[in-house]
PDB file of C-alpha atoms in Angstrom:
ATOM      1  CA  MET A  24     122.570  82.637  75.707  1.00  0.00           C
ATOM      2  CA  LEU A  25     126.214  81.660  75.742  1.00  0.00           C
ATOM      3  CA  ILE A  26     127.390  79.667  72.743  1.00  0.00           C
ATOM      4  CA  HIS A  27     129.815  76.804  73.376  1.00  0.00           C
ATOM      5  CA  LYS A  28     129.908  75.147  69.947  1.00  0.00           C
ATOM      6  CA  LYS A  29     130.679  76.545  66.541  1.00  0.00           C
ATOM      7  CA  LEU A  30     127.582  77.201  64.466  1.00  0.00           C
ATOM      8  CA  PRO A  31     127.170  75.390  61.139  1.00  0.00           C
ATOM      9  CA  GLN A  32     128.458  77.163  58.059  1.00  0.00           C
ATOM     10  CA  GLY A  33     126.033  79.812  56.849  1.00  0.00           C
ATOM     11  CA  TYR A  34     124.595  80.580  60.289  1.00  0.00           C
ATOM     12  CA  VAL A  35     125.032  84.086  61.656  1.00  0.00           C
ATOM     13  CA  TYR A  36     126.096  84.621  65.264  1.00  0.00           C
ATOM     14  CA  PRO A  37     123.883  86.839  67.457  1.00  0.00           C
ATOM     15  CA  GLN A  38     124.379  90.581  67.017  1.00  0.00           C
ATOM     16  CA  ILE A  39     124.399  93.363  69.599  1.00  0.00           C
ATOM     17  CA  THR A  40     121.576  94.937  67.604  1.00  0.00           C
ATOM     18  CA  GLN A  41     119.250  92.207  68.855  1.00  0.00           C
ATOM     19  CA  ALA A  42     119.339  93.686  72.377  1.00  0.00           C
ATOM     20  CA  PRO A  43     116.238  95.786  73.196  1.00  0.00           C
ATOM     21  CA  ILE A  44     116.627  99.556  73.515  1.00  0.00           C
ATOM     22  CA  ASN A  45     113.291 100.432  75.156  1.00  0.00           C
ATOM     23  CA  ASN A  46     115.172 101.369  78.311  1.00  0.00           C
ATOM     24  CA  TYR A  47     118.464 100.658  80.040  1.00  0.00           C
ATOM     25  CA  ALA A  48     116.993  98.026  82.373  1.00  0.00           C
ATOM     26  CA  ASP A  49     115.597  95.976  79.467  1.00  0.00           C
ATOM     27  CA  PHE A  50     118.938  96.269  77.689  1.00  0.00           C
ATOM     28  CA  LEU A  51     120.800  94.906  80.713  1.00  0.00           C
ATOM     29  CA  ASN A  52     118.246  92.169  81.311  1.00  0.00           C
ATOM     30  CA  PHE A  53     118.887  90.857  77.779  1.00  0.00           C
ATOM     31  CA  PHE A  54     122.288  89.659  78.997  1.00  0.00           C
ATOM     32  CA  ARG A  55     121.064  87.909  82.141  1.00  0.00           C
ATOM     33  CA  GLY A  56     122.637  84.453  82.233  1.00  0.00           C
ATOM     34  CA  GLY A  57     125.214  85.480  79.636  1.00  0.00           C
ATOM     35  CA  HIS A  58     124.934  86.116  75.907  1.00  0.00           C
ATOM     36  CA  THR A  59     127.429  85.445  73.124  1.00  0.00           C
ATOM     37  CA  ILE A  60     127.534  88.055  70.357  1.00  0.00           C
ATOM     38  CA  ASP A  61     129.544  88.764  67.254  1.00  0.00           C
ATOM     39  CA  ASP A  62     132.342  91.061  68.434  1.00  0.00           C
ATOM     40  CA  ASN A  63     132.028  93.488  65.547  1.00  0.00           C
ATOM     41  CA  LEU A  64     131.449  96.605  67.639  1.00  0.00           C
ATOM     42  CA  GLY A  65     134.098  98.507  65.705  1.00  0.00           C
ATOM     43  CA  ALA A  66     132.222  98.185  62.426  1.00  0.00           C
ATOM     44  CA  THR A  67     130.700 101.491  61.339  1.00  0.00           C
ATOM     45  CA  ALA A  68     127.226 100.042  60.849  1.00  0.00           C
ATOM     46  CA  ILE A  69     127.267  98.645  64.398  1.00  0.00           C
ATOM     47  CA  ALA A  70     128.977 101.615  66.048  1.00  0.00           C
ATOM     48  CA  ASN A  71     126.193 103.880  64.766  1.00  0.00           C
ATOM     49  CA  THR A  72     123.446 101.881  66.485  1.00  0.00           C
ATOM     50  CA  LEU A  73     122.028 102.767  69.905  1.00  0.00           C
ATOM     51  CA  GLN A  74     123.076  99.412  71.333  1.00  0.00           C
ATOM     52  CA  ALA A  75     126.821 100.024  70.835  1.00  0.00           C
ATOM     53  CA  PRO A  76     127.110 103.073  73.125  1.00  0.00           C
ATOM     54  CA  MET A  77     124.704 101.469  75.631  1.00  0.00           C
ATOM     55  CA  LEU A  78     127.026  98.477  75.827  1.00  0.00           C
ATOM     56  CA  LYS A  79     130.062 100.697  76.377  1.00  0.00           C
ATOM     57  CA  ILE A  80     128.270 102.576  79.152  1.00  0.00           C
ATOM     58  CA  ALA A  81     127.119  99.335  80.802  1.00  0.00           C
ATOM     59  CA  ILE A  82     130.640  97.891  80.762  1.00  0.00           C
ATOM     60  CA  ALA A  83     132.188 101.121  82.068  1.00  0.00           C
ATOM     61  CA  SER A  84     129.567 101.260  84.839  1.00  0.00           C
ATOM     62  CA  GLY A  85     130.235  97.690  85.908  1.00  0.00           C
ATOM     63  CA  HIS A  86     126.753  96.510  84.989  1.00  0.00           C
ATOM     64  CA  LEU A  87     128.011  94.171  82.233  1.00  0.00           C
ATOM     65  CA  THR A  88     131.264  92.343  81.543  1.00  0.00           C
ATOM     66  CA  LYS A  89     132.728  91.584  78.115  1.00  0.00           C
ATOM     67  CA  LEU A  90     135.110  88.672  77.661  1.00  0.00           C
ATOM     68  CA  LYS A  91     136.422  86.869  74.616  1.00  0.00           C
ATOM     69  CA  ASN A  92     134.538  83.662  73.898  1.00  0.00           C
ATOM     70  CA  MET A  93     137.119  80.923  74.512  1.00  0.00           C
ATOM     71  CA  ALA A  94     134.839  78.018  73.561  1.00  0.00           C
ATOM     72  CA  ILE A  95     135.239  78.929  69.876  1.00  0.00           C
ATOM     73  CA  PRO A  96     138.640  80.683  69.765  1.00  0.00           C
ATOM     74  CA  ASP A  97     138.834  80.859  65.974  1.00  0.00           C
ATOM     75  CA  GLU A  98     135.717  83.057  65.815  1.00  0.00           C
ATOM     76  CA  PHE A  99     135.610  86.747  66.739  1.00  0.00           C
ATOM     77  CA  LEU A 100     133.016  86.414  69.492  1.00  0.00           C
ATOM     78  CA  ALA A 101     132.412  88.064  72.879  1.00  0.00           C
ATOM     79  CA  ASP A 102     130.579  86.775  75.941  1.00  0.00           C
ATOM     80  CA  ILE A 103     128.527  89.539  77.574  1.00  0.00           C
ATOM     81  CA  SER A 104     127.285  88.870  81.125  1.00  0.00           C
ATOM     82  CA  LEU A 105     125.212  90.733  83.670  1.00  0.00           C
ATOM     83  CA  THR A 106     127.007  91.589  86.917  1.00  0.00           C
ATOM     84  CA  LYS A 107     125.608  91.667  90.449  1.00  0.00           C
ATOM     85  CA  SER A 108     125.402  95.463  90.387  1.00  0.00           C
ATOM     86  CA  GLY A 109     123.645  95.289  87.027  1.00  0.00           C
ATOM     87  CA  SER A 110     121.163  92.781  88.394  1.00  0.00           C
ATOM     88  CA  ASP A 111     120.488  94.986  91.416  1.00  0.00           C
ATOM     89  CA  LEU A 112     119.870  97.958  89.146  1.00  0.00           C
ATOM     90  CA  ILE A 113     117.410  95.972  87.036  1.00  0.00           C
ATOM     91  CA  GLN A 114     115.572  94.792  90.123  1.00  0.00           C
ATOM     92  CA  THR A 115     115.030  98.351  91.294  1.00  0.00           C
ATOM     93  CA  ALA A 116     113.871  99.481  87.867  1.00  0.00           C
ATOM     94  CA  LEU A 117     111.531  96.537  87.304  1.00  0.00           C
ATOM     95  CA  ASP A 118     110.082  96.384  90.826  1.00  0.00           C
ATOM     96  CA  ARG A 119     107.555  99.118  90.151  1.00  0.00           C
ATOM     97  CA  GLN A 120     106.366  97.458  86.951  1.00  0.00           C
ATOM     98  CA  PHE A 121     105.671  94.168  88.727  1.00  0.00           C
ATOM     99  CA  CYS A 122     104.147  95.914  91.753  1.00  0.00           C
ATOM    100  CA  GLU A 123     101.682  97.658  89.462  1.00  0.00           C
ATOM    101  CA  MET A 124     100.853  94.330  87.835  1.00  0.00           C
ATOM    102  CA  ALA A 125     100.185  92.795  91.260  1.00  0.00           C
ATOM    103  CA  ILE A 126      97.736  95.609  92.058  1.00  0.00           C
ATOM    104  CA  ALA A 127      95.968  95.016  88.744  1.00  0.00           C
ATOM    105  CA  GLU A 128      95.633  91.346  89.709  1.00  0.00           C
ATOM    106  CA  ALA A 129      94.346  92.316  93.154  1.00  0.00           C
ATOM    107  CA  ARG A 130      91.458  94.250  91.628  1.00  0.00           C
ATOM    108  CA  LYS A 131      90.221  90.962  90.119  1.00  0.00           C
ATOM    109  CA  SER A 132      89.814  89.379  93.570  1.00  0.00           C
ATOM    110  CA  ILE A 133      86.622  87.425  94.202  1.00  0.00           C
ATOM    111  CA  ALA A 134      85.349  87.679  97.768  1.00  0.00           C
ATOM    112  CA  GLU A 135      83.510  84.909  99.588  1.00  0.00           C
ATOM    113  CA  ASP A 136      79.739  85.302  99.767  1.00  0.00           C
ATOM    114  CA  ASP A 137      79.601  85.392 103.559  1.00  0.00           C
ATOM    115  CA  GLY A 138      78.766  89.020 104.230  1.00  0.00           C
ATOM    116  CA  GLU A 139      82.246  89.723 105.643  1.00  0.00           C
ATOM    117  CA  PRO A 140      84.827  92.112 104.136  1.00  0.00           C
ATOM    118  CA  HIS A 141      87.787  90.409 102.474  1.00  0.00           C
ATOM    119  CA  PRO A 142      91.072  91.785 101.128  1.00  0.00           C
ATOM    120  CA  TYR A 143      92.004  92.430  97.526  1.00  0.00           C
ATOM    121  CA  VAL A 144      95.186  90.426  96.955  1.00  0.00           C
ATOM    122  CA  GLY A 145      97.198  90.083  93.760  1.00  0.00           C
ATOM    123  CA  VAL A 146     100.422  88.172  93.174  1.00  0.00           C
ATOM    124  CA  VAL A 147     103.072  88.161  90.439  1.00  0.00           C
ATOM    125  CA  ILE A 148     105.905  85.596  90.442  1.00  0.00           C
ATOM    126  CA  VAL A 149     109.064  86.709  88.633  1.00  0.00           C
ATOM    127  CA  LYS A 150     112.376  84.976  87.998  1.00  0.00           C
ATOM    128  CA  ASP A 151     115.313  86.370  86.037  1.00  0.00           C
ATOM    129  CA  GLY A 152     113.177  89.294  84.978  1.00  0.00           C
ATOM    130  CA  LYS A 153     110.492  87.063  83.460  1.00  0.00           C
ATOM    131  CA  ILE A 154     106.939  86.585  84.733  1.00  0.00           C
ATOM    132  CA  LEU A 155     106.294  82.953  85.640  1.00  0.00           C
ATOM    133  CA  ALA A 156     102.730  83.233  86.957  1.00  0.00           C
ATOM    134  CA  THR A 157     100.113  85.587  88.351  1.00  0.00           C
ATOM    135  CA  GLY A 158      97.200  85.060  90.704  1.00  0.00           C
ATOM    136  CA  TYR A 159      94.550  86.803  92.736  1.00  0.00           C
ATOM    137  CA  ARG A 160      92.472  85.969  95.784  1.00  0.00           C
ATOM    138  CA  GLY A 161      89.592  83.621  94.984  1.00  0.00           C
ATOM    139  CA  GLU A 162      90.860  82.873  91.466  1.00  0.00           C
ATOM    140  CA  SER A 163      90.907  79.093  91.894  1.00  0.00           C
ATOM    141  CA  GLY A 164      88.194  78.734  94.498  1.00  0.00           C
ATOM    142  CA  ASP A 165      86.225  80.265  97.332  1.00  0.00           C
ATOM    143  CA  GLY A 166      88.637  81.914  99.766  1.00  0.00           C
ATOM    144  CA  ASP A 167      91.827  80.698  98.067  1.00  0.00           C
ATOM    145  CA  HIS A 168      94.670  83.092  98.849  1.00  0.00           C
ATOM    146  CA  GLY A 169      96.464  84.923  96.057  1.00  0.00           C
ATOM    147  CA  GLU A 170      99.865  83.343  96.694  1.00  0.00           C
ATOM    148  CA  TYR A 171      98.347  79.871  96.559  1.00  0.00           C
ATOM    149  CA  CYS A 172      96.511  80.652  93.315  1.00  0.00           C
ATOM    150  CA  ALA A 173      99.764  81.738  91.660  1.00  0.00           C
ATOM    151  CA  LEU A 174     102.033  79.048  93.118  1.00  0.00           C
ATOM    152  CA  LYS A 175      99.765  76.171  92.120  1.00  0.00           C
ATOM    153  CA  LYS A 176     100.381  77.029  88.459  1.00  0.00           C
ATOM    154  CA  LEU A 177     104.093  76.206  88.779  1.00  0.00           C
ATOM    155  CA  ASN A 178     106.399  73.382  89.779  1.00  0.00           C
ATOM    156  CA  GLU A 179     108.284  73.969  93.008  1.00  0.00           C
ATOM    157  CA  ALA A 180     111.604  73.821  91.138  1.00  0.00           C
ATOM    158  CA  ASP A 181     110.499  76.682  88.889  1.00  0.00           C
ATOM    159  CA  VAL A 182     109.696  78.905  91.866  1.00  0.00           C
ATOM    160  CA  GLN A 183     113.038  78.378  93.623  1.00  0.00           C
ATOM    161  CA  GLY A 184     114.998  81.642  93.616  1.00  0.00           C
ATOM    162  CA  ALA A 185     112.038  83.679  92.339  1.00  0.00           C
ATOM    163  CA  THR A 186     110.713  87.020  93.552  1.00  0.00           C
ATOM    164  CA  ILE A 187     107.101  87.168  94.745  1.00  0.00           C
ATOM    165  CA  TYR A 188     105.228  90.453  94.418  1.00  0.00           C
ATOM    166  CA  THR A 189     102.163  90.325  96.654  1.00  0.00           C
ATOM    167  CA  THR A 190      99.878  93.201  97.599  1.00  0.00           C
ATOM    168  CA  LEU A 191      99.429  91.933 101.166  1.00  0.00           C
ATOM    169  CA  GLU A 192     101.751  90.466 103.785  1.00  0.00           C
ATOM    170  CA  PRO A 193     101.556  86.661 103.368  1.00  0.00           C
ATOM    171  CA  CYS A 194      99.444  84.911 105.994  1.00  0.00           C
ATOM    172  CA  SER A 195     101.186  82.957 108.753  1.00  0.00           C
ATOM    173  CA  THR A 196      98.235  80.942 110.056  1.00  0.00           C
ATOM    174  CA  ARG A 197      95.368  79.095 108.372  1.00  0.00           C
ATOM    175  CA  LYS A 198      92.723  76.718 109.563  1.00  0.00           C
ATOM    176  CA  PRO A 199      93.771  73.073 108.939  1.00  0.00           C
ATOM    177  CA  PRO A 200      94.093  71.408 106.545  1.00  0.00           C
ATOM    178  CA  LYS A 201      94.995  74.601 104.666  1.00  0.00           C
ATOM    179  CA  LYS A 202      98.650  75.687 104.672  1.00  0.00           C
ATOM    180  CA  PRO A 203      99.785  79.268 105.418  1.00  0.00           C
ATOM    181  CA  CYS A 204     101.112  81.185 102.421  1.00  0.00           C
ATOM    182  CA  THR A 205     104.306  82.047 104.321  1.00  0.00           C
ATOM    183  CA  GLU A 206     105.006  78.354 104.786  1.00  0.00           C
ATOM    184  CA  ARG A 207     104.381  77.711 101.086  1.00  0.00           C
ATOM    185  CA  LEU A 208     106.836  80.448 100.112  1.00  0.00           C
ATOM    186  CA  ILE A 209     109.503  79.157 102.481  1.00  0.00           C
ATOM    187  CA  ASP A 210     109.077  75.578 101.277  1.00  0.00           C
ATOM    188  CA  SER A 211     109.344  76.799  97.674  1.00  0.00           C
ATOM    189  CA  LYS A 212     112.691  78.446  98.506  1.00  0.00           C
ATOM    190  CA  VAL A 213     111.805  81.796  96.969  1.00  0.00           C
ATOM    191  CA  ALA A 214     114.569  84.402  97.145  1.00  0.00           C
ATOM    192  CA  ARG A 215     112.582  87.567  97.768  1.00  0.00           C
ATOM    193  CA  VAL A 216     109.094  88.729  98.723  1.00  0.00           C
ATOM    194  CA  VAL A 217     107.916  92.282  97.942  1.00  0.00           C
ATOM    195  CA  SER A 218     104.759  93.275  99.846  1.00  0.00           C
ATOM    196  CA  GLY A 219     102.312  96.092  99.249  1.00  0.00           C
ATOM    197  CA  MET A 220     100.968  96.429 102.791  1.00  0.00           C
ATOM    198  CA  ALA A 221     101.312  94.803 106.177  1.00  0.00           C
ATOM    199  CA  ASP A 222      98.433  92.956 107.811  1.00  0.00           C
ATOM    200  CA  LYS A 223      97.203  94.964 110.814  1.00  0.00           C
ATOM    201  CA  ASP A 224      96.107  91.781 112.568  1.00  0.00           C
ATOM    202  CA  GLU A 225      98.609  91.340 115.406  1.00  0.00           C
ATOM    203  CA  SER A 226      98.396  87.551 115.057  1.00  0.00           C
ATOM    204  CA  ILE A 227      99.946  87.687 111.565  1.00  0.00           C
ATOM    205  CA  TYR A 228     103.735  87.452 111.444  1.00  0.00           C
ATOM    206  CA  GLY A 229     104.439  86.631 107.791  1.00  0.00           C
ATOM    207  CA  HIS A 230     107.266  89.127 107.358  1.00  0.00           C
ATOM    208  CA  SER A 231     109.066  87.895 110.471  1.00  0.00           C
ATOM    209  CA  SER A 232     108.806  84.269 109.367  1.00  0.00           C
ATOM    210  CA  LEU A 233     110.230  85.078 105.938  1.00  0.00           C
ATOM    211  CA  VAL A 234     113.202  86.957 107.389  1.00  0.00           C
ATOM    212  CA  GLU A 235     113.913  84.137 109.846  1.00  0.00           C
ATOM    213  CA  ALA A 236     113.949  81.736 106.882  1.00  0.00           C
ATOM    214  CA  GLY A 237     116.597  83.856 105.132  1.00  0.00           C
ATOM    215  CA  ILE A 238     114.217  85.291 102.533  1.00  0.00           C
ATOM    216  CA  GLU A 239     114.724  88.941 101.612  1.00  0.00           C
ATOM    217  CA  ILE A 240     111.695  91.173 102.048  1.00  0.00           C
ATOM    218  CA  ALA A 241     110.969  94.538 100.456  1.00  0.00           C
ATOM    219  CA  PHE A 242     107.979  96.822  99.996  1.00  0.00           C
ATOM    220  CA  PHE A 243     106.068  98.506  97.195  1.00  0.00           C
ATOM    221  CA  PRO A 244     106.844 102.157  96.370  1.00  0.00           C
ATOM    222  CA  ASN A 245     105.073 104.457  98.821  1.00  0.00           C
ATOM    223  CA  ASP A 246     102.493 105.797  96.347  1.00  0.00           C
ATOM    224  CA  LEU A 247     101.448 102.250  95.428  1.00  0.00           C
ATOM    225  CA  MET A 248     101.207 101.332  99.118  1.00  0.00           C
ATOM    226  CA  GLN A 249      98.846 104.259  99.608  1.00  0.00           C
ATOM    227  CA  GLU A 250      96.748 103.016  96.691  1.00  0.00           C
ATOM    228  CA  LEU A 251      96.458  99.607  98.343  1.00  0.00           C
ATOM    229  CA  LEU A 252      95.513 101.131 101.690  1.00  0.00           C
ATOM    230  CA  VAL A 253      92.562 102.820 100.001  1.00  0.00           C
ATOM    231  CA  LEU A 254      91.622  99.666  98.090  1.00  0.00           C
ATOM    232  CA  ASN A 255      91.643  97.516 101.239  1.00  0.00           C
ATOM    233  CA  LYS A 256      90.436 100.095 103.766  1.00  0.00           C
ATOM    234  CA  GLN A 257      87.089  98.415 104.508  1.00  0.00           C
ATOM    235  CA  TRP A 258      88.748  95.058 105.163  1.00  0.00           C
ATOM    236  CA  SER A 259      91.760  96.493 106.982  1.00  0.00           C
ATOM    237  CA  ASP A 260      89.638  98.592 109.358  1.00  0.00           C
ATOM    238  CA  SER A 261      87.293  95.730 110.218  1.00  0.00           C
ATOM    239  CA  PRO A 262      87.926  93.531 113.276  1.00  0.00           C
ATOM    240  CA  ARG A 263      89.289  90.174 112.145  1.00  0.00           C
ATOM    241  CA  SER A 264      87.964  88.226 115.130  1.00  0.00           C
ATOM    242  CA  LYS A 265      85.242  88.973 117.645  1.00  0.00           C
ATOM    243  CA  GLN A 266      86.169  88.590 121.292  1.00  0.00           C
ATOM    244  CA  GLY A 267      83.335  86.800 123.058  1.00  0.00           C
ATOM    245  CA  VAL A 268      82.286  87.703 126.606  1.00  0.00           C
ATOM    246  CA  PRO A 269      82.279  84.635 128.862  1.00  0.00           C
ATOM    247  CA  PRO A 270      78.833  83.888 130.287  1.00  0.00           C
ATOM    248  CA  SER A 271      78.194  84.471 133.974  1.00  0.00           C
ATOM    249  CA  ASN A 272      78.385  81.513 136.302  1.00  0.00           C
ATOM    250  CA  ASP A 273      75.910  81.713 139.164  1.00  0.00           C
ATOM    251  CA  THR A 274      76.040  78.074 140.212  1.00  0.00           C
ATOM    252  CA  ALA A 275      76.846  77.151 143.806  1.00  0.00           C
ATOM    253  CA  PRO A 276      80.515  76.522 144.600  1.00  0.00           C
ATOM    254  CA  LEU A 277      81.714  72.919 144.777  1.00  0.00           C
ATOM    255  CA  ALA A 278      84.392  73.773 147.290  1.00  0.00           C
ATOM    256  CA  ASN A 279      85.842  76.605 149.283  1.00  0.00           C
ATOM    257  CA  VAL A 280      89.628  76.507 149.045  1.00  0.00           C
ATOM    258  CA  SER A 281      92.389  78.964 149.909  1.00  0.00           C
ATOM    259  CA  TYR A 282      95.825  79.872 148.623  1.00  0.00           C
ATOM    260  CA  TYR A 283      98.630  82.164 149.719  1.00  0.00           C
ATOM    261  CA  LYS A 284      99.830  85.189 147.746  1.00  0.00           C
ATOM    262  CA  PRO A 285     101.843  88.324 148.524  1.00  0.00           C
ATOM    263  CA  GLY A 286      99.596  91.136 149.726  1.00  0.00           C
ATOM    264  CA  ASP A 287      99.475  94.523 151.350  1.00  0.00           C
ATOM    265  CA  LEU A 288      99.021  93.793 155.020  1.00  0.00           C
ATOM    266  CA  PRO A 289      99.139  96.056 158.090  1.00  0.00           C
ATOM    267  CA  PRO A 290     102.679  96.974 159.222  1.00  0.00           C
ATOM    268  CA  ILE A 291     102.391  94.735 162.288  1.00  0.00           C
ATOM    269  CA  PHE A 292     103.073  91.794 159.980  1.00  0.00           C
ATOM    270  CA  SER A 293     106.579  90.963 158.811  1.00  0.00           C
ATOM    271  CA  PRO A 294     107.597  92.083 155.303  1.00  0.00           C
ATOM    272  CA  GLY A 295     106.989  89.496 152.612  1.00  0.00           C
ATOM    273  CA  ILE A 296     104.356  87.622 154.589  1.00  0.00           C
ATOM    274  CA  MET A 297     101.774  85.829 152.437  1.00  0.00           C
ATOM    275  CA  ARG A 298      98.089  86.643 152.682  1.00  0.00           C
ATOM    276  CA  LEU A 299      95.471  83.892 152.748  1.00  0.00           C
ATOM    277  CA  SER A 300      92.860  84.442 150.008  1.00  0.00           C
ATOM    278  CA  PRO A 301      89.697  82.393 149.399  1.00  0.00           C
ATOM    279  CA  VAL A 302      88.920  80.847 146.001  1.00  0.00           C
ATOM    280  CA  PHE A 303      85.513  79.438 145.049  1.00  0.00           C
ATOM    281  CA  VAL A 304      85.482  76.578 142.543  1.00  0.00           C
ATOM    282  CA  ARG A 305      82.383  76.164 140.397  1.00  0.00           C
ATOM    283  CA  PRO A 306      81.548  73.554 137.776  1.00  0.00           C
ATOM    284  CA  THR A 307      82.251  74.489 134.157  1.00  0.00           C
ATOM    285  CA  ASP A 308      79.468  74.811 131.654  1.00  0.00           C
ATOM    286  CA  LEU A 309      79.535  71.516 129.763  1.00  0.00           C
ATOM    287  CA  ALA A 310      76.548  72.340 127.579  1.00  0.00           C
TER     288      ALA A 310
END
């Protein structure tokens, strides 16, 4: 974090050596939101660490900025901050990690005991590179959607600006009084939604709704999408709704009425003439 007040005597200011060196993305993420460090990079002991050259590379690449700390001018301190390009690079690098976590959550899904196939859905909510919550379908109750299970663990303010990793396109319709997951995400003002697979049901338009609300959408890496297609094949290939065949109506007509419509008539008639067609009106089945 950025330091704005001088530390008490005897306290040591943060060092560059505290930044993680597991990989470049983790190193950059350490400086998200800004971080004040002791500007002793020229010291031999510091220059010989892995963090010192990583910092130089990050600054030269435009992924980090280094400015003198002006809040405490009498101390030799530097404020290191993550840039937009650095943040974008982290997002790309970390996406796969969180996508894989969402799939792991999806495998925990608990289906309803109704004899119907149901999807495996896992969700991971991330903000500033940190995991806020996870969830999976059926975690909090019979038929509860994964997004709902994860979102209910957080305050709406915490979710604002977050990225949602979900293995399935968020639903756009639900039977009242339940609320569609897309609507929940929009109301929560999330910044980005990364989906593992689209819903083949033509009545689902979650992605479109998110884009119209100004929320960025993205997709899992292709190999992970293929993994989800296999995992959800039984559900995805099953018909979501059965189209009923209307019963026959053999009751006697209540009336014999006619209406006019354009038709193909013999050439002796003028072009555009309307043809008289009979319509039989029968009572509806009120049973």
